[in-house]
PDB file of C-alpha atoms in Angstrom:
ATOM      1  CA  UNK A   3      91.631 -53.843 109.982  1.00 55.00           C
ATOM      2  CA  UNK A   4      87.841 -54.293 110.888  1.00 61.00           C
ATOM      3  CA  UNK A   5      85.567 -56.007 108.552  1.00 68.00           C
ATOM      4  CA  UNK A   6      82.232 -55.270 108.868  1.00 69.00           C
ATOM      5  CA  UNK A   7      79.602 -57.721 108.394  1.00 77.00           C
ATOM      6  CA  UNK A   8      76.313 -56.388 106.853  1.00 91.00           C
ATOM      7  CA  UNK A   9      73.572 -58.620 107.364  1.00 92.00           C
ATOM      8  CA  UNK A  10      70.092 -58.702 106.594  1.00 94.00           C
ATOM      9  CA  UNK A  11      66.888 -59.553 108.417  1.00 94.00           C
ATOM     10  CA  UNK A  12      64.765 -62.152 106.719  1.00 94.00           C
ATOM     11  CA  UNK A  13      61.594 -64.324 107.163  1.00 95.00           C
ATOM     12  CA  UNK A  14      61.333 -67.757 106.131  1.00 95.00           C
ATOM     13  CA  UNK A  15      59.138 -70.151 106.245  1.00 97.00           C
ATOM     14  CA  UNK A  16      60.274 -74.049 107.424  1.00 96.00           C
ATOM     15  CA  UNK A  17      58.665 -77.147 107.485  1.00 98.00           C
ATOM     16  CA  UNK A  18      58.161 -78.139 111.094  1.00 98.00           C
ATOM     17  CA  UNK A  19      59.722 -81.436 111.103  1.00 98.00           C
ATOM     18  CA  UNK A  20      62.672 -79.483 109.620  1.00 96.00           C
ATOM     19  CA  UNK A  21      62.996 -76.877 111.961  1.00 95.00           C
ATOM     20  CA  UNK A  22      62.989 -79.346 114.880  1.00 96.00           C
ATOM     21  CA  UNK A  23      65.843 -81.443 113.881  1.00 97.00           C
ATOM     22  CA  UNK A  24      67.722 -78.280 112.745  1.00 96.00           C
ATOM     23  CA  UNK A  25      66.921 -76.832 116.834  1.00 96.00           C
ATOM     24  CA  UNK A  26      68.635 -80.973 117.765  1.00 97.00           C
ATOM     25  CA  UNK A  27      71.790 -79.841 115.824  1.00 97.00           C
ATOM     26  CA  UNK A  28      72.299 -76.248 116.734  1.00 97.00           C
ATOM     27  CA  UNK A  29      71.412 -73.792 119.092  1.00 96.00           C
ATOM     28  CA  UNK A  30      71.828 -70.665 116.422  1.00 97.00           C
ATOM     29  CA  UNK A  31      69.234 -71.408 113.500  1.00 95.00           C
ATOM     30  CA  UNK A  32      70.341 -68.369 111.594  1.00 95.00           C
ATOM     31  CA  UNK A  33      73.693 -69.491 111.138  1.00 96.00           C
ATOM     32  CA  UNK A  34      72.296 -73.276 109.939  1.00 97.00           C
ATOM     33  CA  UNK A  35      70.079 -70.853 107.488  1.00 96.00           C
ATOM     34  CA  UNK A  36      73.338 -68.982 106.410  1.00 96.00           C
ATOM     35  CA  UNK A  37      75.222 -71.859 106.164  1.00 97.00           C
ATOM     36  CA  UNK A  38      72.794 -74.206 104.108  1.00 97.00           C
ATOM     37  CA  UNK A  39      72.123 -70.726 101.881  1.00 97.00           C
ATOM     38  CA  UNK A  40      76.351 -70.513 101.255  1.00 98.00           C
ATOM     39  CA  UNK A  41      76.050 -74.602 100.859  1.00 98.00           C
ATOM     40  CA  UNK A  42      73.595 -74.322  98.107  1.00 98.00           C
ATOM     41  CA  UNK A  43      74.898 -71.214  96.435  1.00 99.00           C
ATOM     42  CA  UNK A  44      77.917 -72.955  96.151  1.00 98.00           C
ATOM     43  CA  UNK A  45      76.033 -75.647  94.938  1.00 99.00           C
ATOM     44  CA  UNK A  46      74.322 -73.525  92.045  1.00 98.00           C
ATOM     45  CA  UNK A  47      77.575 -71.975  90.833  1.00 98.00           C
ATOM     46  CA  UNK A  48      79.049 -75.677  90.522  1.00 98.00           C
ATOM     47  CA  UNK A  49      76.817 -76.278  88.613  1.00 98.00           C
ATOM     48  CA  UNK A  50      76.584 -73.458  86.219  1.00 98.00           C
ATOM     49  CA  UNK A  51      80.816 -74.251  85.651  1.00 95.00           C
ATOM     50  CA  UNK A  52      80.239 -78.032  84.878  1.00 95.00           C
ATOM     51  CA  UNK A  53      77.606 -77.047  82.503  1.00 96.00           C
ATOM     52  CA  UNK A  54      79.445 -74.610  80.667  1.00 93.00           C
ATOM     53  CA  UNK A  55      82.617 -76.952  80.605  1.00 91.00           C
ATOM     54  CA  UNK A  56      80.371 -80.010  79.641  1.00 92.00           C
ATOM     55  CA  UNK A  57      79.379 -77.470  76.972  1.00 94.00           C
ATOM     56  CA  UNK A  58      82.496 -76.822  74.966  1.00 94.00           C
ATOM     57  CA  UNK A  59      83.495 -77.624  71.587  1.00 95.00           C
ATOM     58  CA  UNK A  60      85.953 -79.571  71.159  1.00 93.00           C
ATOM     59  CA  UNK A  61      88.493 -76.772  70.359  1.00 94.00           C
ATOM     60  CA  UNK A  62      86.864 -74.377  73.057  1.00 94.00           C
ATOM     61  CA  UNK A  63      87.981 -77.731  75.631  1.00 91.00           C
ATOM     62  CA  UNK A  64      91.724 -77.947  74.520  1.00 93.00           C
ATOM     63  CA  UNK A  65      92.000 -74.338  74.471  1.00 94.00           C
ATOM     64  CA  UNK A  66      90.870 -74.239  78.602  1.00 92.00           C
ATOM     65  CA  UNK A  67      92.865 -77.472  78.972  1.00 93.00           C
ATOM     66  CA  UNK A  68      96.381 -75.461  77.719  1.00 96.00           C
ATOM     67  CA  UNK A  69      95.749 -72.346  79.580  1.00 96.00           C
ATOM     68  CA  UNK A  70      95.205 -74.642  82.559  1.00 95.00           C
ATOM     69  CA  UNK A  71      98.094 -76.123  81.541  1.00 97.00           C
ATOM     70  CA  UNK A  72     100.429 -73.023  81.679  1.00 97.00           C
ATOM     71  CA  UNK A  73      98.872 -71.612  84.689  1.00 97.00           C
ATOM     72  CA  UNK A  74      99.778 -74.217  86.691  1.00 97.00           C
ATOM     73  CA  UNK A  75     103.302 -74.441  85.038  1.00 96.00           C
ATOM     74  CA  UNK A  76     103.496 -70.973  86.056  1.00 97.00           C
ATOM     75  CA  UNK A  77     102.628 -71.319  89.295  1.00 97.00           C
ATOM     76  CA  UNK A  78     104.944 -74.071  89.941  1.00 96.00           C
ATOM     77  CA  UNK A  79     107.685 -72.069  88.878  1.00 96.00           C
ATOM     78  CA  UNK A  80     107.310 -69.193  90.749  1.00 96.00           C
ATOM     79  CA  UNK A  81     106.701 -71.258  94.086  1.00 96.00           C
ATOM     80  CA  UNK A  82     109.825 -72.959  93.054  1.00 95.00           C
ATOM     81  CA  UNK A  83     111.641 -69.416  92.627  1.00 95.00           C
ATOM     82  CA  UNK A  84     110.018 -68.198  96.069  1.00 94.00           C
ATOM     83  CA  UNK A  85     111.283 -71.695  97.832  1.00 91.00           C
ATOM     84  CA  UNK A  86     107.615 -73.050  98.597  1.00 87.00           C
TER      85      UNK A  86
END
């Protein structure tokens, strides 16, 4: 199967100095841009999870903690069932 990758032209623009030791590291500066964009967005979404965790009431935080808890019970079991 063939996944198509739909990108999107863009214009940006860098500091200099930036751009210059980017061009030292790599010889493709839209994939350093797509990269650092997936880096922060990754970044951001982090973020927005520890803050909602950090946010909890006390109840709210034992209620994740159990489901966590059986998840991972779960999942134990049926690797164990499967032989992984």
């Amino acid at each position: 199967m063939t996944q198509l990758s739909t990108k999107q032209r863009i214009s940006i623009t860098v500091d200099a100095k930036l751009l210059k030791e980017i061009d030292l590291l790599t010889e493709n500066r839209s994939a350093a841009v797509e990269e650092g964009l997936r880096l922060w967005h990754h970044q951001r979404i982090e973020e927005q999870l520890r803050t909602f965790y950090q946010n909890l009431k006390p109840t709210e935080q034992q209620f994740e903690q159990d489901w966590g808890e059986l998840a991972q019970n779960q999942m134990e079991e049926i690797l164990e069932a499967e032989g992984l």
